[in-house]
Amino acid sequence: MKNIITTALATLILMIGFSQPQKDEAILTTYYAVKDALVKGDDKLAATSASELVKQMEAFTTSDKKAQQLKDKIKADASKIASASSLTAQREAFTPMSVNFFELAKLVDLSSSPVYQFYCPMKKAIWLSSENSVKNPYYGKQMLTCGSLQETLK
């Protein structure tokens, strides 16, 4: 009887663990929401998504000192996007946030799926995507497909 209860409890714990998304993956998903809003040129959605990212970064915990520093930088950049008065200002704050996010993604396993890093030669800036196709957040519709795949984290 004790073995049955122990096995059932272990199975339940595993099921809960697999059914809930990792909080670290949620952070990356919210970064993607900010990026997608900038691709669409939707400053309100970018601000809302960035505000959510600030909350998630506040709750993000890590014992790695470098990851903690990156967390603080990302939180500050997301705050700038959330409070920016223009799409241009949001895109400016998105540049360092993307660099810091990529560094964090190399330190902390943020996703079970590949993370694609793209480069915009016009802006001389990177961004991350869950898709292996170019959708430039720096120029949106003006230059939607301007950019190239630079690196993939698996």
Short mmCIF file of N, CA and C in Angstrom, two decimals:
data_model
loop_
_atom_site.label_atom_id
_atom_site.label_comp_id
_atom_site.label_asym_id
_atom_site.label_seq_id
_atom_site.Cartn_x
_atom_site.Cartn_y
_atom_site.Cartn_z
N MET A 1 0.83 -1.19 0.00
CA MET A 1 0.00 0.00 0.00
C MET A 1 0.87 1.26 0.00
N LYS A 2 1.93 1.23 0.82
CA LYS A 2 2.84 2.37 0.90
C LYS A 2 3.51 2.62 -0.45
N ASN A 3 3.89 1.56 -1.15
CA ASN A 3 4.52 1.69 -2.47
C ASN A 3 3.55 2.28 -3.49
N ILE A 4 2.30 1.90 -3.42
CA ILE A 4 1.29 2.42 -4.34
C ILE A 4 1.10 3.91 -4.12
N ILE A 5 1.01 4.34 -2.88
CA ILE A 5 0.84 5.76 -2.56
C ILE A 5 2.08 6.54 -3.01
N THR A 6 3.26 6.01 -2.74
CA THR A 6 4.50 6.68 -3.14
C THR A 6 4.58 6.82 -4.65
N THR A 7 4.23 5.76 -5.37
CA THR A 7 4.25 5.79 -6.83
C THR A 7 3.23 6.78 -7.37
N ALA A 8 2.04 6.77 -6.79
CA ALA A 8 0.99 7.70 -7.23
C ALA A 8 1.41 9.14 -6.98
N LEU A 9 2.00 9.40 -5.83
CA LEU A 9 2.45 10.74 -5.50
C LEU A 9 3.56 11.19 -6.45
N ALA A 10 4.50 10.32 -6.73
CA ALA A 10 5.60 10.65 -7.66
C ALA A 10 5.06 10.93 -9.05
N THR A 11 4.10 10.12 -9.50
CA THR A 11 3.48 10.32 -10.81
C THR A 11 2.76 11.66 -10.87
N LEU A 12 2.04 12.00 -9.82
CA LEU A 12 1.32 13.27 -9.77
C LEU A 12 2.29 14.45 -9.82
N ILE A 13 3.37 14.37 -9.09
CA ILE A 13 4.37 15.44 -9.10
C ILE A 13 4.96 15.60 -10.50
N LEU A 14 5.27 14.50 -11.16
CA LEU A 14 5.81 14.57 -12.52
C LEU A 14 4.80 15.17 -13.49
N MET A 15 3.53 14.77 -13.36
CA MET A 15 2.49 15.30 -14.24
C MET A 15 2.32 16.79 -14.05
N ILE A 16 2.34 17.26 -12.83
CA ILE A 16 2.21 18.69 -12.56
C ILE A 16 3.40 19.43 -13.15
N GLY A 17 4.58 18.88 -12.96
CA GLY A 17 5.79 19.50 -13.48
C GLY A 17 5.78 19.63 -14.99
N PHE A 18 5.24 18.62 -15.69
CA PHE A 18 5.22 18.66 -17.15
C PHE A 18 4.04 19.45 -17.70
N SER A 19 3.00 19.60 -16.96
CA SER A 19 1.82 20.30 -17.48
C SER A 19 1.91 21.81 -17.32
N GLN A 20 2.72 22.28 -16.41
CA GLN A 20 2.85 23.72 -16.21
C GLN A 20 4.07 24.23 -16.95
N PRO A 21 3.94 25.35 -17.67
CA PRO A 21 5.10 25.88 -18.37
C PRO A 21 6.13 26.37 -17.35
N GLN A 22 7.38 26.21 -17.70
CA GLN A 22 8.44 26.70 -16.84
C GLN A 22 8.36 28.22 -16.76
N LYS A 23 8.61 28.78 -15.56
CA LYS A 23 8.53 30.23 -15.43
C LYS A 23 9.59 30.90 -16.28
N ASP A 24 10.75 30.25 -16.48
CA ASP A 24 11.78 30.83 -17.32
C ASP A 24 11.32 30.89 -18.77
N GLU A 25 10.59 29.87 -19.21
CA GLU A 25 10.07 29.85 -20.57
C GLU A 25 9.00 30.94 -20.75
N ALA A 26 8.25 31.22 -19.70
CA ALA A 26 7.24 32.28 -19.76
C ALA A 26 7.90 33.64 -19.97
N ILE A 27 9.08 33.82 -19.39
CA ILE A 27 9.82 35.08 -19.57
C ILE A 27 10.18 35.25 -21.04
N LEU A 28 10.68 34.19 -21.65
CA LEU A 28 11.04 34.25 -23.06
C LEU A 28 9.81 34.48 -23.94
N THR A 29 8.71 33.83 -23.60
CA THR A 29 7.47 34.02 -24.34
C THR A 29 7.01 35.48 -24.28
N THR A 30 7.17 36.10 -23.13
CA THR A 30 6.79 37.51 -23.00
C THR A 30 7.74 38.41 -23.77
N TYR A 31 9.02 38.08 -23.79
CA TYR A 31 9.97 38.82 -24.65
C TYR A 31 9.48 38.76 -26.10
N TYR A 32 9.09 37.54 -26.55
CA TYR A 32 8.59 37.39 -27.91
C TYR A 32 7.34 38.25 -28.15
N ALA A 33 6.50 38.39 -27.14
CA ALA A 33 5.30 39.23 -27.28
C ALA A 33 5.68 40.69 -27.49
N VAL A 34 6.70 41.15 -26.78
CA VAL A 34 7.19 42.53 -26.98
C VAL A 34 7.71 42.66 -28.41
N LYS A 35 8.52 41.70 -28.82
CA LYS A 35 9.09 41.72 -30.18
C LYS A 35 8.00 41.73 -31.23
N ASP A 36 7.01 40.86 -31.08
CA ASP A 36 5.91 40.78 -32.05
C ASP A 36 5.11 42.08 -32.12
N ALA A 37 4.91 42.72 -30.98
CA ALA A 37 4.21 44.01 -30.96
C ALA A 37 5.00 45.06 -31.72
N LEU A 38 6.32 45.04 -31.57
CA LEU A 38 7.16 46.00 -32.30
C LEU A 38 7.16 45.69 -33.79
N VAL A 39 7.12 44.43 -34.15
CA VAL A 39 7.02 44.05 -35.57
C VAL A 39 5.74 44.64 -36.15
N LYS A 40 4.64 44.56 -35.41
CA LYS A 40 3.34 45.07 -35.87
C LYS A 40 3.25 46.59 -35.78
N GLY A 41 4.18 47.21 -35.05
CA GLY A 41 4.12 48.65 -34.85
C GLY A 41 3.07 49.06 -33.84
N ASP A 42 2.74 48.17 -32.92
CA ASP A 42 1.70 48.40 -31.91
C ASP A 42 2.35 48.82 -30.59
N ASP A 43 2.48 50.13 -30.40
CA ASP A 43 3.16 50.65 -29.21
C ASP A 43 2.42 50.33 -27.91
N LYS A 44 1.10 50.29 -27.96
CA LYS A 44 0.33 49.98 -26.75
C LYS A 44 0.54 48.52 -26.32
N LEU A 45 0.49 47.61 -27.27
CA LEU A 45 0.72 46.20 -26.97
C LEU A 45 2.16 45.98 -26.51
N ALA A 46 3.10 46.67 -27.12
CA ALA A 46 4.51 46.56 -26.70
C ALA A 46 4.65 47.02 -25.25
N ALA A 47 3.99 48.12 -24.89
CA ALA A 47 4.06 48.63 -23.52
C ALA A 47 3.43 47.66 -22.53
N THR A 48 2.29 47.10 -22.89
CA THR A 48 1.61 46.14 -22.02
C THR A 48 2.46 44.88 -21.83
N SER A 49 3.01 44.37 -22.90
CA SER A 49 3.85 43.17 -22.83
C SER A 49 5.12 43.45 -22.03
N ALA A 50 5.70 44.63 -22.22
CA ALA A 50 6.91 45.00 -21.48
C ALA A 50 6.61 45.14 -19.99
N SER A 51 5.45 45.65 -19.65
CA SER A 51 5.05 45.74 -18.23
C SER A 51 4.96 44.35 -17.61
N GLU A 52 4.41 43.41 -18.36
CA GLU A 52 4.33 42.03 -17.89
C GLU A 52 5.73 41.44 -17.71
N LEU A 53 6.62 41.77 -18.64
CA LEU A 53 8.00 41.27 -18.55
C LEU A 53 8.70 41.83 -17.30
N VAL A 54 8.44 43.08 -16.96
CA VAL A 54 9.01 43.67 -15.74
C VAL A 54 8.58 42.84 -14.53
N LYS A 55 7.30 42.51 -14.45
CA LYS A 55 6.78 41.70 -13.33
C LYS A 55 7.45 40.34 -13.29
N GLN A 56 7.58 39.72 -14.45
CA GLN A 56 8.20 38.40 -14.51
C GLN A 56 9.67 38.46 -14.11
N MET A 57 10.36 39.50 -14.52
CA MET A 57 11.78 39.62 -14.16
C MET A 57 11.93 39.87 -12.66
N GLU A 58 10.98 40.57 -12.05
CA GLU A 58 11.02 40.76 -10.60
C GLU A 58 10.90 39.43 -9.87
N ALA A 59 10.11 38.52 -10.42
CA ALA A 59 9.89 37.22 -9.79
C ALA A 59 10.97 36.19 -10.16
N PHE A 60 11.74 36.47 -11.19
CA PHE A 60 12.78 35.55 -11.66
C PHE A 60 13.90 35.46 -10.62
N THR A 61 14.24 34.26 -10.23
CA THR A 61 15.32 34.06 -9.26
C THR A 61 16.44 33.24 -9.87
N THR A 62 17.64 33.60 -9.50
CA THR A 62 18.80 32.88 -9.96
C THR A 62 19.93 33.07 -8.96
N SER A 63 20.76 32.06 -8.83
CA SER A 63 21.91 32.17 -7.94
C SER A 63 23.16 32.59 -8.72
N ASP A 64 23.07 32.58 -10.04
CA ASP A 64 24.19 32.97 -10.89
C ASP A 64 24.33 34.50 -10.89
N LYS A 65 25.49 34.99 -10.52
CA LYS A 65 25.71 36.43 -10.38
C LYS A 65 25.55 37.16 -11.72
N LYS A 66 26.10 36.60 -12.80
CA LYS A 66 25.99 37.21 -14.12
C LYS A 66 24.53 37.22 -14.58
N ALA A 67 23.81 36.13 -14.35
CA ALA A 67 22.39 36.07 -14.72
C ALA A 67 21.59 37.10 -13.93
N GLN A 68 21.94 37.33 -12.67
CA GLN A 68 21.26 38.33 -11.84
C GLN A 68 21.48 39.73 -12.42
N GLN A 69 22.70 40.02 -12.85
CA GLN A 69 22.99 41.32 -13.46
C GLN A 69 22.20 41.50 -14.76
N LEU A 70 22.15 40.45 -15.56
CA LEU A 70 21.38 40.52 -16.80
C LEU A 70 19.89 40.71 -16.52
N LYS A 71 19.39 40.03 -15.52
CA LYS A 71 17.99 40.17 -15.11
C LYS A 71 17.69 41.63 -14.79
N ASP A 72 18.56 42.27 -14.03
CA ASP A 72 18.35 43.66 -13.65
C ASP A 72 18.38 44.59 -14.87
N LYS A 73 19.27 44.32 -15.80
CA LYS A 73 19.35 45.13 -17.03
C LYS A 73 18.10 44.95 -17.88
N ILE A 74 17.65 43.70 -18.01
CA ILE A 74 16.44 43.42 -18.80
C ILE A 74 15.23 44.10 -18.18
N LYS A 75 15.14 44.03 -16.88
CA LYS A 75 14.03 44.67 -16.17
C LYS A 75 14.04 46.18 -16.44
N ALA A 76 15.22 46.81 -16.40
CA ALA A 76 15.32 48.25 -16.65
C ALA A 76 14.94 48.57 -18.10
N ASP A 77 15.40 47.76 -19.04
CA ASP A 77 15.06 47.98 -20.45
C ASP A 77 13.57 47.79 -20.70
N ALA A 78 12.99 46.77 -20.10
CA ALA A 78 11.55 46.52 -20.25
C ALA A 78 10.75 47.68 -19.65
N SER A 79 11.23 48.23 -18.55
CA SER A 79 10.56 49.40 -17.95
C SER A 79 10.57 50.58 -18.89
N LYS A 80 11.69 50.77 -19.59
CA LYS A 80 11.78 51.86 -20.58
C LYS A 80 10.78 51.66 -21.71
N ILE A 81 10.65 50.42 -22.17
CA ILE A 81 9.68 50.13 -23.24
C ILE A 81 8.26 50.38 -22.74
N ALA A 82 7.98 49.95 -21.52
CA ALA A 82 6.64 50.11 -20.95
C ALA A 82 6.25 51.57 -20.80
N SER A 83 7.21 52.43 -20.50
CA SER A 83 6.90 53.84 -20.24
C SER A 83 7.25 54.78 -21.40
N ALA A 84 7.76 54.23 -22.49
CA ALA A 84 8.17 55.06 -23.63
C ALA A 84 6.97 55.77 -24.26
N SER A 85 7.24 56.96 -24.76
CA SER A 85 6.15 57.76 -25.34
C SER A 85 6.01 57.56 -26.85
N SER A 86 6.89 56.75 -27.44
CA SER A 86 6.79 56.53 -28.88
C SER A 86 7.31 55.14 -29.25
N LEU A 87 6.91 54.69 -30.40
CA LEU A 87 7.37 53.41 -30.93
C LEU A 87 8.88 53.46 -31.16
N THR A 88 9.38 54.60 -31.61
CA THR A 88 10.82 54.77 -31.84
C THR A 88 11.60 54.57 -30.54
N ALA A 89 11.12 55.16 -29.47
CA ALA A 89 11.79 55.01 -28.17
C ALA A 89 11.71 53.57 -27.68
N GLN A 90 10.60 52.91 -27.92
CA GLN A 90 10.47 51.50 -27.54
C GLN A 90 11.48 50.65 -28.29
N ARG A 91 11.61 50.91 -29.57
CA ARG A 91 12.56 50.13 -30.37
C ARG A 91 14.00 50.39 -29.94
N GLU A 92 14.29 51.61 -29.51
CA GLU A 92 15.64 51.92 -29.00
C GLU A 92 15.94 51.12 -27.74
N ALA A 93 14.98 51.02 -26.84
CA ALA A 93 15.17 50.27 -25.59
C ALA A 93 15.19 48.77 -25.85
N PHE A 94 14.57 48.35 -26.93
CA PHE A 94 14.54 46.93 -27.28
C PHE A 94 15.92 46.41 -27.68
N THR A 95 16.75 47.29 -28.23
CA THR A 95 18.08 46.90 -28.69
C THR A 95 18.94 46.32 -27.56
N PRO A 96 19.19 47.08 -26.48
CA PRO A 96 20.00 46.48 -25.40
C PRO A 96 19.29 45.34 -24.69
N MET A 97 17.95 45.40 -24.62
CA MET A 97 17.22 44.32 -23.98
C MET A 97 17.45 43.01 -24.72
N SER A 98 17.49 43.06 -26.04
CA SER A 98 17.71 41.84 -26.83
C SER A 98 19.11 41.28 -26.61
N VAL A 99 20.10 42.15 -26.53
CA VAL A 99 21.47 41.69 -26.27
C VAL A 99 21.53 41.01 -24.90
N ASN A 100 20.94 41.66 -23.90
CA ASN A 100 20.95 41.10 -22.55
C ASN A 100 20.15 39.80 -22.47
N PHE A 101 19.04 39.73 -23.20
CA PHE A 101 18.22 38.52 -23.20
C PHE A 101 18.98 37.35 -23.83
N PHE A 102 19.71 37.63 -24.90
CA PHE A 102 20.47 36.57 -25.55
C PHE A 102 21.56 36.04 -24.61
N GLU A 103 22.21 36.95 -23.90
CA GLU A 103 23.23 36.53 -22.93
C GLU A 103 22.60 35.69 -21.81
N LEU A 104 21.42 36.11 -21.35
CA LEU A 104 20.72 35.35 -20.32
C LEU A 104 20.33 33.96 -20.85
N ALA A 105 19.87 33.92 -22.09
CA ALA A 105 19.46 32.64 -22.69
C ALA A 105 20.64 31.67 -22.82
N LYS A 106 21.84 32.21 -22.96
CA LYS A 106 23.02 31.35 -23.03
C LYS A 106 23.40 30.81 -21.64
N LEU A 107 23.05 31.55 -20.59
CA LEU A 107 23.37 31.13 -19.22
C LEU A 107 22.30 30.25 -18.60
N VAL A 108 21.04 30.57 -18.89
CA VAL A 108 19.89 29.90 -18.27
C VAL A 108 19.06 29.25 -19.36
N ASP A 109 18.68 28.02 -19.16
CA ASP A 109 17.86 27.32 -20.14
C ASP A 109 16.46 27.91 -20.12
N LEU A 110 16.18 28.79 -21.09
CA LEU A 110 14.90 29.49 -21.12
C LEU A 110 13.84 28.78 -21.96
N SER A 111 14.24 27.80 -22.75
CA SER A 111 13.26 27.19 -23.64
C SER A 111 13.68 25.78 -24.04
N SER A 112 12.68 24.94 -24.22
CA SER A 112 12.95 23.61 -24.74
C SER A 112 12.97 23.64 -26.27
N SER A 113 12.55 24.75 -26.85
CA SER A 113 12.56 24.94 -28.30
C SER A 113 13.76 25.80 -28.69
N PRO A 114 14.16 25.76 -29.94
CA PRO A 114 15.28 26.61 -30.37
C PRO A 114 14.96 28.10 -30.20
N VAL A 115 16.00 28.85 -29.90
CA VAL A 115 15.91 30.31 -29.82
C VAL A 115 16.80 30.83 -30.95
N TYR A 116 16.18 31.58 -31.88
CA TYR A 116 16.90 32.09 -33.04
C TYR A 116 17.32 33.53 -32.80
N GLN A 117 18.58 33.81 -33.09
CA GLN A 117 19.08 35.18 -32.99
C GLN A 117 19.24 35.73 -34.41
N PHE A 118 18.59 36.86 -34.66
CA PHE A 118 18.69 37.53 -35.96
C PHE A 118 19.44 38.84 -35.81
N TYR A 119 19.96 39.33 -36.93
CA TYR A 119 20.73 40.57 -36.95
C TYR A 119 20.17 41.49 -38.02
N CYS A 120 19.95 42.75 -37.65
CA CYS A 120 19.50 43.77 -38.60
C CYS A 120 20.71 44.63 -38.97
N PRO A 121 21.16 44.56 -40.22
CA PRO A 121 22.33 45.34 -40.62
C PRO A 121 22.07 46.85 -40.67
N MET A 122 20.84 47.24 -40.88
CA MET A 122 20.51 48.67 -40.93
C MET A 122 20.58 49.29 -39.53
N LYS A 123 20.11 48.58 -38.56
CA LYS A 123 20.09 49.04 -37.16
C LYS A 123 21.35 48.63 -36.42
N LYS A 124 22.04 47.64 -36.97
CA LYS A 124 23.20 47.03 -36.31
C LYS A 124 22.81 46.52 -34.92
N ALA A 125 21.73 45.74 -34.94
CA ALA A 125 21.16 45.24 -33.69
C ALA A 125 20.60 43.83 -33.89
N ILE A 126 20.51 43.11 -32.78
CA ILE A 126 19.97 41.75 -32.81
C ILE A 126 18.57 41.72 -32.23
N TRP A 127 17.88 40.59 -32.47
CA TRP A 127 16.65 40.27 -31.77
C TRP A 127 16.52 38.76 -31.74
N LEU A 128 15.67 38.27 -30.87
CA LEU A 128 15.44 36.83 -30.72
C LEU A 128 14.06 36.48 -31.24
N SER A 129 13.94 35.24 -31.69
CA SER A 129 12.65 34.78 -32.20
C SER A 129 12.49 33.29 -31.94
N SER A 130 11.25 32.87 -31.85
CA SER A 130 10.95 31.45 -31.73
C SER A 130 10.80 30.82 -33.11
N GLU A 131 10.77 31.67 -34.15
CA GLU A 131 10.58 31.21 -35.52
C GLU A 131 11.86 31.42 -36.32
N ASN A 132 12.08 30.55 -37.28
CA ASN A 132 13.25 30.64 -38.14
C ASN A 132 12.95 31.46 -39.39
N SER A 133 12.27 32.59 -39.19
CA SER A 133 11.98 33.49 -40.31
C SER A 133 12.15 34.93 -39.83
N VAL A 134 12.59 35.78 -40.74
CA VAL A 134 12.89 37.16 -40.40
C VAL A 134 11.60 37.99 -40.33
N LYS A 135 11.40 38.60 -39.16
CA LYS A 135 10.33 39.58 -38.96
C LYS A 135 10.94 40.67 -38.10
N ASN A 136 11.43 41.70 -38.75
CA ASN A 136 12.25 42.73 -38.12
C ASN A 136 11.44 43.65 -37.21
N PRO A 137 11.75 43.65 -35.89
CA PRO A 137 11.02 44.50 -34.96
C PRO A 137 11.48 45.96 -34.98
N TYR A 138 12.61 46.23 -35.62
CA TYR A 138 13.15 47.59 -35.63
C TYR A 138 12.54 48.47 -36.71
N TYR A 139 12.07 47.85 -37.79
CA TYR A 139 11.49 48.61 -38.88
C TYR A 139 10.07 48.18 -39.24
N GLY A 140 9.60 47.10 -38.66
CA GLY A 140 8.23 46.66 -38.91
C GLY A 140 7.93 46.49 -40.38
N LYS A 141 6.79 47.02 -40.81
CA LYS A 141 6.34 46.87 -42.20
C LYS A 141 7.30 47.49 -43.21
N GLN A 142 8.02 48.54 -42.80
CA GLN A 142 8.94 49.21 -43.72
C GLN A 142 10.00 48.26 -44.28
N MET A 143 10.55 47.43 -43.41
CA MET A 143 11.61 46.51 -43.82
C MET A 143 11.43 45.19 -43.07
N LEU A 144 10.28 44.60 -43.19
CA LEU A 144 9.90 43.43 -42.42
C LEU A 144 10.90 42.28 -42.54
N THR A 145 11.43 42.06 -43.71
CA THR A 145 12.31 40.90 -43.91
C THR A 145 13.80 41.29 -43.96
N CYS A 146 14.13 42.47 -43.48
CA CYS A 146 15.52 42.89 -43.43
C CYS A 146 16.19 42.22 -42.21
N GLY A 147 17.18 41.41 -42.46
CA GLY A 147 17.89 40.77 -41.38
C GLY A 147 18.33 39.37 -41.78
N SER A 148 19.18 38.79 -40.95
CA SER A 148 19.66 37.45 -41.22
C SER A 148 19.85 36.67 -39.93
N LEU A 149 19.71 35.36 -40.04
CA LEU A 149 19.90 34.48 -38.90
C LEU A 149 21.38 34.45 -38.56
N GLN A 150 21.71 34.68 -37.29
CA GLN A 150 23.09 34.69 -36.85
C GLN A 150 23.47 33.46 -36.04
N GLU A 151 22.56 33.05 -35.15
CA GLU A 151 22.88 31.95 -34.24
C GLU A 151 21.60 31.29 -33.77
N THR A 152 21.71 30.03 -33.41
CA THR A 152 20.57 29.29 -32.88
C THR A 152 20.99 28.62 -31.58
N LEU A 153 20.21 28.86 -30.51
CA LEU A 153 20.41 28.17 -29.25
C LEU A 153 19.44 27.01 -29.20
N LYS A 154 19.95 25.82 -28.90
CA LYS A 154 19.08 24.65 -28.82
C LYS A 154 19.06 24.11 -27.43
#
